[in-house]
Amino acid sequence: MWQGLQPARPEERMLREVSRSELESFPALDWQEIAPRLSPSVRRSLERILETQIGEDVTLDESYALANAEGDDLLGLLVAANMLRSELAGNIVTYVVNRNINFTNICFVGCKFCAFSRGPREHDTYFLTSEQVAQKAVEAWQLGATEVCIQGGLPRNLTPFYYRDILRAVKTVVPRMHIHAFSPMEIVYGVELTGMPLAEYLTMLRDNGLGTLPGTAAEVLDDEVRHILSANKLSTAQWIDVIRTAHRCGIRTTSTLMYGHTETPKHWVRQMRLLREIQSETGGFTEFVPLGFVHQNTILFQQGLSRTGPTMAEHLKVHALARLLLAGSINNIQVSWVKLNKQLSQLCLHAGANDYGGTLMEENISREAGATAGQYTSPEDFQNLILEIGRIPAERNTTYSRIQIRVPLDEYTAEQALEAEFA
C-alpha cells in the first residue's frame, strides 16, 4: 500500500524551470526523492489521489493548480502519474492492430487546424466507394488487423445512407472485423442527411456493424475555443449529446482532447472533469486519447491564431494530468504516437499512459498537418518500443476486453505483469 510522506518544509521547495534533460530523465526519479521538493498544496493533492486512486477527490481549484504545475511540481506530477499508472494498469502496454481508412478528403467544414481536407475542385481530391473501403478492410484483415478505423471529410450532397452502406460492405467481406468509425461530427451529418432521430440513426448503424465510435471532433469542448478552431463544426452540446446517446445505444466510444493551440490548462481540466461526469452516467468510454496539435501546415498557425504546438513539458503534463484526474473513471490513457516522436511517446508512457493506440497502416490526417512519425508502426516495432522501457507488450482488441501478451510469459513474474483494472 502506498504511504504518503510528511509535508514538505518550505526551505526544501524549489520552483524553477525544468530543463529538457530533466524531463527526459524524470523516469529515474522516485516519489521519496521528489516529494520533499514540492509545494505543499500540490503535494497534498497528489498524495490524496495516490491514496484514494480517485481523481475526483481533488477540487476544481486544486486541479487547476496541478495543470499549471511547473518546476519540481511538474516533475512530481509526472512521477505521481507513473506510480498511479502502475497501480491501475500494471506494467502492460497495449496496442491494437488496425488500419486507418479515410474514405474522402473532400470537406466543407473548414477546420483551421486541419491540413487534410480539400475543396471539391482541388486537384488531389479523392472519394472511395463503399466497395473500395471494403477492399481496404479485406487487405487489413489479411495483414492481421482486428479493427478498421473509418473516418473522412464531409462532402456536400453525400448519399444519405453512405455511412450505413460502408458498414454493410465491410461486414459482408470481413464479418469478424471490428468497425471503429464515424466521429460525432459525421453522426450529426448523417442525422441531417437522413432526417432520422439521433438514437434511431445510431441504432441503425449499430445493427449494421458499427462496433465503436471515435470520440474525435471534440478538440476542446468549449464553444469559444471551438469558434476559433472551426466555426462550422458541431457544438459542445451536440458532441456530448452524440456521445451520451451512443453509450445509451450500447455503442462505446473513445474520448479525446486536442491541446497545444489556443487553449489554456483550465480547458484541459474542465474537459477531463466533463468526461468524468459522462463516464459516471454511462460507463461508455473505453479510453482517453490526448491529441497534440500539429501546427506546421495548418491555417490556424499560419494566421497567427495558435502557438507552435505543445512543448515537451505540455505533452508530458497532459498525459500525467489525465492519469491523475481521470483515475477511477477512465483508466486507459493512450499515446497518439503519430503526433509524437519515438522518445516522446515512450516518455508519455512513463508519464501515466498505458496504451500505444493502433498500428494504423495508413495514417493521413496528422501526416498532412506536418507530423513526421510516419503512417504505420508494425506490431514488432510496438513490442520493441515497449520492451525498451521495461514494460510488457500486449495486443488488445478495440474495447480492451481481450489482451494477448506478445513476449514469453516466463520472462516475467505475475507480480511484474499486474493484470490491468480496465475501465
PDB file of N, CA, C and O in Angstrom, residues 38-101:
ATOM      1  N   LEU A  38       8.283  19.484  -3.405  1.00  0.00           N
ATOM      2  CA  LEU A  38       7.034  20.007  -3.974  1.00  0.00           C
ATOM      3  C   LEU A  38       6.437  21.088  -3.084  1.00  0.00           C
ATOM      4  O   LEU A  38       6.625  21.106  -1.867  1.00  0.00           O
ATOM      5  N   SER A  39       5.665  21.974  -3.699  1.00  0.00           N
ATOM      6  CA  SER A  39       4.908  22.939  -2.909  1.00  0.00           C
ATOM      7  C   SER A  39       3.850  22.186  -2.113  1.00  0.00           C
ATOM      8  O   SER A  39       3.332  21.161  -2.571  1.00  0.00           O
ATOM      9  N   PRO A  40       3.516  22.649  -0.915  1.00  0.00           N
ATOM     10  CA  PRO A  40       2.611  21.888  -0.041  1.00  0.00           C
ATOM     11  C   PRO A  40       1.263  21.563  -0.672  1.00  0.00           C
ATOM     12  O   PRO A  40       0.754  20.446  -0.525  1.00  0.00           O
ATOM     13  N   SER A  41       0.660  22.511  -1.371  1.00  0.00           N
ATOM     14  CA  SER A  41      -0.680  22.274  -1.919  1.00  0.00           C
ATOM     15  C   SER A  41      -0.647  21.221  -3.023  1.00  0.00           C
ATOM     16  O   SER A  41      -1.518  20.339  -3.078  1.00  0.00           O
ATOM     17  N   VAL A  42       0.353  21.290  -3.906  1.00  0.00           N
ATOM     18  CA  VAL A  42       0.463  20.294  -4.975  1.00  0.00           C
ATOM     19  C   VAL A  42       0.747  18.920  -4.378  1.00  0.00           C
ATOM     20  O   VAL A  42       0.171  17.911  -4.785  1.00  0.00           O
ATOM     21  N   ARG A  43       1.609  18.881  -3.403  1.00  0.00           N
ATOM     22  CA  ARG A  43       1.931  17.594  -2.777  1.00  0.00           C
ATOM     23  C   ARG A  43       0.701  16.974  -2.113  1.00  0.00           C
ATOM     24  O   ARG A  43       0.458  15.773  -2.251  1.00  0.00           O
ATOM     25  N   ARG A  44      -0.074  17.800  -1.415  1.00  0.00           N
ATOM     26  CA  ARG A  44      -1.285  17.275  -0.777  1.00  0.00           C
ATOM     27  C   ARG A  44      -2.245  16.699  -1.814  1.00  0.00           C
ATOM     28  O   ARG A  44      -2.830  15.635  -1.608  1.00  0.00           O
ATOM     29  N   SER A  45      -2.424  17.402  -2.929  1.00  0.00           N
ATOM     30  CA  SER A  45      -3.339  16.925  -3.967  1.00  0.00           C
ATOM     31  C   SER A  45      -2.867  15.599  -4.549  1.00  0.00           C
ATOM     32  O   SER A  45      -3.657  14.657  -4.718  1.00  0.00           O
ATOM     33  N   LEU A  46      -1.579  15.527  -4.857  1.00  0.00           N
ATOM     34  CA  LEU A  46      -1.038  14.295  -5.439  1.00  0.00           C
ATOM     35  C   LEU A  46      -1.135  13.139  -4.444  1.00  0.00           C
ATOM     36  O   LEU A  46      -1.501  12.013  -4.824  1.00  0.00           O
ATOM     37  N   GLU A  47      -0.822  13.399  -3.189  1.00  0.00           N
ATOM     38  CA  GLU A  47      -0.893  12.325  -2.195  1.00  0.00           C
ATOM     39  C   GLU A  47      -2.321  11.831  -2.004  1.00  0.00           C
ATOM     40  O   GLU A  47      -2.553  10.637  -1.812  1.00  0.00           O
ATOM     41  N   ARG A  48      -3.285  12.753  -2.086  1.00  0.00           N
ATOM     42  CA  ARG A  48      -4.685  12.343  -1.941  1.00  0.00           C
ATOM     43  C   ARG A  48      -5.094  11.414  -3.085  1.00  0.00           C
ATOM     44  O   ARG A  48      -5.742  10.394  -2.862  1.00  0.00           O
ATOM     45  N   ILE A  49      -4.712  11.763  -4.316  1.00  0.00           N
ATOM     46  CA  ILE A  49      -5.067  10.915  -5.462  1.00  0.00           C
ATOM     47  C   ILE A  49      -4.336   9.583  -5.376  1.00  0.00           C
ATOM     48  O   ILE A  49      -4.922   8.520  -5.643  1.00  0.00           O
ATOM     49  N   LEU A  50      -3.061   9.610  -4.996  1.00  0.00           N
ATOM     50  CA  LEU A  50      -2.323   8.357  -4.873  1.00  0.00           C
ATOM     51  C   LEU A  50      -2.937   7.449  -3.805  1.00  0.00           C
ATOM     52  O   LEU A  50      -2.957   6.226  -3.957  1.00  0.00           O
ATOM     53  N   GLU A  51      -3.435   8.048  -2.747  1.00  0.00           N
ATOM     54  CA  GLU A  51      -4.014   7.253  -1.664  1.00  0.00           C
ATOM     55  C   GLU A  51      -5.366   6.659  -2.059  1.00  0.00           C
ATOM     56  O   GLU A  51      -5.622   5.475  -1.829  1.00  0.00           O
ATOM     57  N   THR A  52      -6.233   7.470  -2.639  1.00  0.00           N
ATOM     58  CA  THR A  52      -7.595   7.008  -2.942  1.00  0.00           C
ATOM     59  C   THR A  52      -7.727   6.389  -4.332  1.00  0.00           C
ATOM     60  O   THR A  52      -8.656   5.647  -4.584  1.00  0.00           O
ATOM     61  N   GLN A  53      -6.799   6.729  -5.243  1.00  0.00           N
ATOM     62  CA  GLN A  53      -6.852   6.308  -6.647  1.00  0.00           C
ATOM     63  C   GLN A  53      -8.129   6.796  -7.333  1.00  0.00           C
ATOM     64  O   GLN A  53      -8.643   6.169  -8.244  1.00  0.00           O
ATOM     65  N   ILE A  54      -8.602   7.961  -6.897  1.00  0.00           N
ATOM     66  CA  ILE A  54      -9.800   8.576  -7.470  1.00  0.00           C
ATOM     67  C   ILE A  54      -9.491  10.041  -7.768  1.00  0.00           C
ATOM     68  O   ILE A  54      -9.286  10.845  -6.851  1.00  0.00           O
ATOM     69  N   GLY A  55      -9.478  10.391  -9.032  1.00  0.00           N
ATOM     70  CA  GLY A  55      -9.139  11.754  -9.422  1.00  0.00           C
ATOM     71  C   GLY A  55     -10.158  12.779  -9.004  1.00  0.00           C
ATOM     72  O   GLY A  55      -9.846  13.977  -8.898  1.00  0.00           O
ATOM     73  N   GLU A  56     -11.358  12.330  -8.736  1.00  0.00           N
ATOM     74  CA  GLU A  56     -12.437  13.234  -8.341  1.00  0.00           C
ATOM     75  C   GLU A  56     -12.236  13.782  -6.935  1.00  0.00           C
ATOM     76  O   GLU A  56     -12.932  14.711  -6.522  1.00  0.00           O
ATOM     77  N   ASP A  57     -11.264  13.229  -6.225  1.00  0.00           N
ATOM     78  CA  ASP A  57     -11.055  13.640  -4.835  1.00  0.00           C
ATOM     79  C   ASP A  57     -10.303  14.950  -4.695  1.00  0.00           C
ATOM     80  O   ASP A  57     -10.025  15.376  -3.565  1.00  0.00           O
ATOM     81  N   VAL A  58      -9.951  15.595  -5.813  1.00  0.00           N
ATOM     82  CA  VAL A  58      -9.378  16.939  -5.726  1.00  0.00           C
ATOM     83  C   VAL A  58     -10.381  17.937  -6.268  1.00  0.00           C
ATOM     84  O   VAL A  58     -11.183  17.621  -7.152  1.00  0.00           O
ATOM     85  N   THR A  59     -10.356  19.139  -5.729  1.00  0.00           N
ATOM     86  CA  THR A  59     -11.309  20.172  -6.132  1.00  0.00           C
ATOM     87  C   THR A  59     -10.920  20.760  -7.487  1.00  0.00           C
ATOM     88  O   THR A  59      -9.838  20.493  -8.026  1.00  0.00           O
ATOM     89  N   LEU A  60     -11.814  21.608  -8.005  1.00  0.00           N
ATOM     90  CA  LEU A  60     -11.526  22.270  -9.276  1.00  0.00           C
ATOM     91  C   LEU A  60     -10.277  23.135  -9.165  1.00  0.00           C
ATOM     92  O   LEU A  60      -9.396  23.091 -10.032  1.00  0.00           O
ATOM     93  N   ASP A  61     -10.173  23.921  -8.109  1.00  0.00           N
ATOM     94  CA  ASP A  61      -9.006  24.786  -7.942  1.00  0.00           C
ATOM     95  C   ASP A  61      -7.733  23.960  -7.780  1.00  0.00           C
ATOM     96  O   ASP A  61      -6.664  24.343  -8.292  1.00  0.00           O
ATOM     97  N   GLU A  62      -7.807  22.870  -7.041  1.00  0.00           N
ATOM     98  CA  GLU A  62      -6.635  22.002  -6.899  1.00  0.00           C
ATOM     99  C   GLU A  62      -6.248  21.382  -8.241  1.00  0.00           C
ATOM    100  O   GLU A  62      -5.060  21.234  -8.548  1.00  0.00           O
ATOM    101  N   SER A  63      -7.243  21.054  -9.044  1.00  0.00           N
ATOM    102  CA  SER A  63      -6.975  20.507 -10.374  1.00  0.00           C
ATOM    103  C   SER A  63      -6.284  21.547 -11.249  1.00  0.00           C
ATOM    104  O   SER A  63      -5.349  21.228 -11.999  1.00  0.00           O
ATOM    105  N   TYR A  64      -6.750  22.796 -11.170  1.00  0.00           N
ATOM    106  CA  TYR A  64      -6.094  23.876 -11.925  1.00  0.00           C
ATOM    107  C   TYR A  64      -4.635  24.009 -11.501  1.00  0.00           C
ATOM    108  O   TYR A  64      -3.745  24.220 -12.336  1.00  0.00           O
ATOM    109  N   ALA A  65      -4.382  23.908 -10.213  1.00  0.00           N
ATOM    110  CA  ALA A  65      -3.000  24.028  -9.719  1.00  0.00           C
ATOM    111  C   ALA A  65      -2.124  22.911 -10.282  1.00  0.00           C
ATOM    112  O   ALA A  65      -0.972  23.143 -10.659  1.00  0.00           O
ATOM    113  N   LEU A  66      -2.663  21.709 -10.360  1.00  0.00           N
ATOM    114  CA  LEU A  66      -1.902  20.601 -10.948  1.00  0.00           C
ATOM    115  C   LEU A  66      -1.629  20.868 -12.426  1.00  0.00           C
ATOM    116  O   LEU A  66      -0.537  20.592 -12.931  1.00  0.00           O
ATOM    117  N   ALA A  67      -2.631  21.386 -13.129  1.00  0.00           N
ATOM    118  CA  ALA A  67      -2.486  21.652 -14.559  1.00  0.00           C
ATOM    119  C   ALA A  67      -1.461  22.743 -14.839  1.00  0.00           C
ATOM    120  O   ALA A  67      -0.887  22.793 -15.933  1.00  0.00           O
ATOM    121  N   ASN A  68      -1.238  23.607 -13.860  1.00  0.00           N
ATOM    122  CA  ASN A  68      -0.279  24.699 -14.022  1.00  0.00           C
ATOM    123  C   ASN A  68       1.052  24.410 -13.338  1.00  0.00           C
ATOM    124  O   ASN A  68       1.887  25.313 -13.193  1.00  0.00           O
ATOM    125  N   ALA A  69       1.263  23.168 -12.949  1.00  0.00           N
ATOM    126  CA  ALA A  69       2.490  22.803 -12.236  1.00  0.00           C
ATOM    127  C   ALA A  69       3.726  23.097 -13.081  1.00  0.00           C
ATOM    128  O   ALA A  69       3.763  22.816 -14.278  1.00  0.00           O
ATOM    129  N   GLU A  70       4.722  23.677 -12.436  1.00  0.00           N
ATOM    130  CA  GLU A  70       5.994  23.955 -13.086  1.00  0.00           C
ATOM    131  C   GLU A  70       7.125  23.537 -12.151  1.00  0.00           C
ATOM    132  O   GLU A  70       6.901  23.225 -10.989  1.00  0.00           O
ATOM    133  N   GLY A  71       8.333  23.537 -12.666  1.00  0.00           N
ATOM    134  CA  GLY A  71       9.484  23.231 -11.845  1.00  0.00           C
ATOM    135  C   GLY A  71       9.381  21.853 -11.216  1.00  0.00           C
ATOM    136  O   GLY A  71       8.948  20.880 -11.848  1.00  0.00           O
ATOM    137  N   ASP A  72       9.747  21.770  -9.943  1.00  0.00           N
ATOM    138  CA  ASP A  72       9.702  20.491  -9.252  1.00  0.00           C
ATOM    139  C   ASP A  72       8.280  19.958  -9.122  1.00  0.00           C
ATOM    140  O   ASP A  72       8.062  18.739  -9.081  1.00  0.00           O
ATOM    141  N   ASP A  73       7.314  20.863  -9.054  1.00  0.00           N
ATOM    142  CA  ASP A  73       5.920  20.414  -9.006  1.00  0.00           C
ATOM    143  C   ASP A  73       5.563  19.619 -10.264  1.00  0.00           C
ATOM    144  O   ASP A  73       4.809  18.640 -10.196  1.00  0.00           O
ATOM    145  N   LEU A  74       6.075  20.046 -11.404  1.00  0.00           N
ATOM    146  CA  LEU A  74       5.827  19.312 -12.646  1.00  0.00           C
ATOM    147  C   LEU A  74       6.474  17.937 -12.588  1.00  0.00           C
ATOM    148  O   LEU A  74       5.848  16.927 -12.951  1.00  0.00           O
ATOM    149  N   LEU A  75       7.703  17.863 -12.128  1.00  0.00           N
ATOM    150  CA  LEU A  75       8.367  16.560 -12.006  1.00  0.00           C
ATOM    151  C   LEU A  75       7.588  15.650 -11.051  1.00  0.00           C
ATOM    152  O   LEU A  75       7.420  14.455 -11.304  1.00  0.00           O
ATOM    153  N   GLY A  76       7.082  16.222  -9.966  1.00  0.00           N
ATOM    154  CA  GLY A  76       6.279  15.439  -9.024  1.00  0.00           C
ATOM    155  C   GLY A  76       5.001  14.933  -9.653  1.00  0.00           C
ATOM    156  O   GLY A  76       4.572  13.792  -9.403  1.00  0.00           O
ATOM    157  N   LEU A  77       4.379  15.772 -10.474  1.00  0.00           N
ATOM    158  CA  LEU A  77       3.169  15.366 -11.194  1.00  0.00           C
ATOM    159  C   LEU A  77       3.450  14.155 -12.079  1.00  0.00           C
ATOM    160  O   LEU A  77       2.672  13.190 -12.098  1.00  0.00           O
ATOM    161  N   LEU A  78       4.561  14.192 -12.798  1.00  0.00           N
ATOM    162  CA  LEU A  78       4.908  13.099 -13.710  1.00  0.00           C
ATOM    163  C   LEU A  78       5.212  11.811 -12.940  1.00  0.00           C
ATOM    164  O   LEU A  78       4.765  10.730 -13.329  1.00  0.00           O
ATOM    165  N   VAL A  79       5.960  11.945 -11.864  1.00  0.00           N
ATOM    166  CA  VAL A  79       6.305  10.766 -11.065  1.00  0.00           C
ATOM    167  C   VAL A  79       5.049  10.153 -10.436  1.00  0.00           C
ATOM    168  O   VAL A  79       4.856   8.927 -10.447  1.00  0.00           O
ATOM    169  N   ALA A  80       4.167  10.999  -9.911  1.00  0.00           N
ATOM    170  CA  ALA A  80       2.928  10.503  -9.299  1.00  0.00           C
ATOM    171  C   ALA A  80       2.054   9.799 -10.334  1.00  0.00           C
ATOM    172  O   ALA A  80       1.452   8.753 -10.047  1.00  0.00           O
ATOM    173  N   ALA A  81       1.966  10.371 -11.531  1.00  0.00           N
ATOM    174  CA  ALA A  81       1.155   9.750 -12.584  1.00  0.00           C
ATOM    175  C   ALA A  81       1.693   8.386 -12.952  1.00  0.00           C
ATOM    176  O   ALA A  81       0.927   7.438 -13.199  1.00  0.00           O
ATOM    177  N   ASN A  82       3.000   8.251 -12.989  1.00  0.00           N
ATOM    178  CA  ASN A  82       3.586   6.955 -13.328  1.00  0.00           C
ATOM    179  C   ASN A  82       3.320   5.930 -12.234  1.00  0.00           C
ATOM    180  O   ASN A  82       3.036   4.755 -12.511  1.00  0.00           O
ATOM    181  N   MET A  83       3.388   6.365 -10.982  1.00  0.00           N
ATOM    182  CA  MET A  83       3.060   5.469  -9.872  1.00  0.00           C
ATOM    183  C   MET A  83       1.612   4.998  -9.957  1.00  0.00           C
ATOM    184  O   MET A  83       1.309   3.814  -9.785  1.00  0.00           O
ATOM    185  N   LEU A  84       0.715   5.935 -10.229  1.00  0.00           N
ATOM    186  CA  LEU A  84      -0.697   5.593 -10.309  1.00  0.00           C
ATOM    187  C   LEU A  84      -0.974   4.673 -11.492  1.00  0.00           C
ATOM    188  O   LEU A  84      -1.778   3.741 -11.398  1.00  0.00           O
ATOM    189  N   ARG A  85      -0.297   4.930 -12.614  1.00  0.00           N
ATOM    190  CA  ARG A  85      -0.429   4.038 -13.779  1.00  0.00           C
ATOM    191  C   ARG A  85      -0.063   2.610 -13.399  1.00  0.00           C
ATOM    192  O   ARG A  85      -0.748   1.656 -13.769  1.00  0.00           O
ATOM    193  N   SER A  86       1.017   2.456 -12.647  1.00  0.00           N
ATOM    194  CA  SER A  86       1.444   1.127 -12.242  1.00  0.00           C
ATOM    195  C   SER A  86       0.381   0.424 -11.409  1.00  0.00           C
ATOM    196  O   SER A  86       0.141  -0.774 -11.554  1.00  0.00           O
ATOM    197  N   GLU A  87      -0.281   1.195 -10.544  1.00  0.00           N
ATOM    198  CA  GLU A  87      -1.320   0.624  -9.693  1.00  0.00           C
ATOM    199  C   GLU A  87      -2.581   0.268 -10.480  1.00  0.00           C
ATOM    200  O   GLU A  87      -3.201  -0.780 -10.253  1.00  0.00           O
ATOM    201  N   LEU A  88      -2.985   1.125 -11.401  1.00  0.00           N
ATOM    202  CA  LEU A  88      -4.271   0.955 -12.089  1.00  0.00           C
ATOM    203  C   LEU A  88      -4.179   0.103 -13.354  1.00  0.00           C
ATOM    204  O   LEU A  88      -5.136  -0.584 -13.714  1.00  0.00           O
ATOM    205  N   ALA A  89      -3.066   0.173 -14.044  1.00  0.00           N
ATOM    206  CA  ALA A  89      -2.958  -0.518 -15.337  1.00  0.00           C
ATOM    207  C   ALA A  89      -1.835  -1.539 -15.379  1.00  0.00           C
ATOM    208  O   ALA A  89      -1.668  -2.216 -16.398  1.00  0.00           O
ATOM    209  N   GLY A  90      -1.066  -1.640 -14.323  1.00  0.00           N
ATOM    210  CA  GLY A  90       0.024  -2.604 -14.306  1.00  0.00           C
ATOM    211  C   GLY A  90       1.162  -2.191 -15.230  1.00  0.00           C
ATOM    212  O   GLY A  90       1.282  -1.045 -15.647  1.00  0.00           O
ATOM    213  N   ASN A  91       2.013  -3.156 -15.550  1.00  0.00           N
ATOM    214  CA  ASN A  91       3.172  -2.897 -16.390  1.00  0.00           C
ATOM    215  C   ASN A  91       2.942  -3.285 -17.845  1.00  0.00           C
ATOM    216  O   ASN A  91       3.878  -3.247 -18.657  1.00  0.00           O
ATOM    217  N   ILE A  92       1.720  -3.646 -18.180  1.00  0.00           N
ATOM    218  CA  ILE A  92       1.389  -3.991 -19.559  1.00  0.00           C
ATOM    219  C   ILE A  92       1.119  -2.725 -20.355  1.00  0.00           C
ATOM    220  O   ILE A  92       0.419  -1.820 -19.889  1.00  0.00           O
ATOM    221  N   VAL A  93       1.679  -2.647 -21.549  1.00  0.00           N
ATOM    222  CA  VAL A  93       1.339  -1.584 -22.502  1.00  0.00           C
ATOM    223  C   VAL A  93       0.663  -2.243 -23.694  1.00  0.00           C
ATOM    224  O   VAL A  93       1.232  -3.134 -24.337  1.00  0.00           O
ATOM    225  N   THR A  94      -0.546  -1.829 -23.985  1.00  0.00           N
ATOM    226  CA  THR A  94      -1.340  -2.470 -25.027  1.00  0.00           C
ATOM    227  C   THR A  94      -1.288  -1.694 -26.338  1.00  0.00           C
ATOM    228  O   THR A  94      -0.903  -0.533 -26.386  1.00  0.00           O
ATOM    229  N   TYR A  95      -1.679  -2.374 -27.392  1.00  0.00           N
ATOM    230  CA  TYR A  95      -1.847  -1.758 -28.715  1.00  0.00           C
ATOM    231  C   TYR A  95      -2.845  -2.614 -29.481  1.00  0.00           C
ATOM    232  O   TYR A  95      -3.099  -3.779 -29.126  1.00  0.00           O
ATOM    233  N   VAL A  96      -3.432  -2.051 -30.534  1.00  0.00           N
ATOM    234  CA  VAL A  96      -4.368  -2.782 -31.377  1.00  0.00           C
ATOM    235  C   VAL A  96      -3.837  -2.772 -32.809  1.00  0.00           C
ATOM    236  O   VAL A  96      -3.283  -1.770 -33.266  1.00  0.00           O
ATOM    237  N   VAL A  97      -3.976  -3.895 -33.489  1.00  0.00           N
ATOM    238  CA  VAL A  97      -3.567  -3.981 -34.896  1.00  0.00           C
ATOM    239  C   VAL A  97      -4.756  -3.521 -35.739  1.00  0.00           C
ATOM    240  O   VAL A  97      -5.799  -4.168 -35.765  1.00  0.00           O
ATOM    241  N   ASN A  98      -4.599  -2.392 -36.396  1.00  0.00           N
ATOM    242  CA  ASN A  98      -5.723  -1.839 -37.140  1.00  0.00           C
ATOM    243  C   ASN A  98      -5.255  -1.133 -38.406  1.00  0.00           C
ATOM    244  O   ASN A  98      -4.058  -0.953 -38.631  1.00  0.00           O
ATOM    245  N   ARG A  99      -6.224  -0.741 -39.208  1.00  0.00           N
ATOM    246  CA  ARG A  99      -5.951   0.065 -40.394  1.00  0.00           C
ATOM    247  C   ARG A  99      -6.815   1.312 -40.356  1.00  0.00           C
ATOM    248  O   ARG A  99      -8.005   1.255 -40.031  1.00  0.00           O
ATOM    249  N   ASN A 100      -6.223   2.436 -40.670  1.00  0.00           N
ATOM    250  CA  ASN A 100      -6.936   3.696 -40.761  1.00  0.00           C
ATOM    251  C   ASN A 100      -7.427   3.860 -42.202  1.00  0.00           C
ATOM    252  O   ASN A 100      -6.646   3.729 -43.138  1.00  0.00           O
ATOM    253  N   ILE A 101      -8.720   4.127 -42.376  1.00  0.00           N
ATOM    254  CA  ILE A 101      -9.277   4.328 -43.715  1.00  0.00           C
ATOM    255  C   ILE A 101     -10.002   5.672 -43.746  1.00  0.00           C
ATOM    256  O   ILE A 101     -11.059   5.834 -43.145  1.00  0.00           O
TER     257      ILE A 101
END
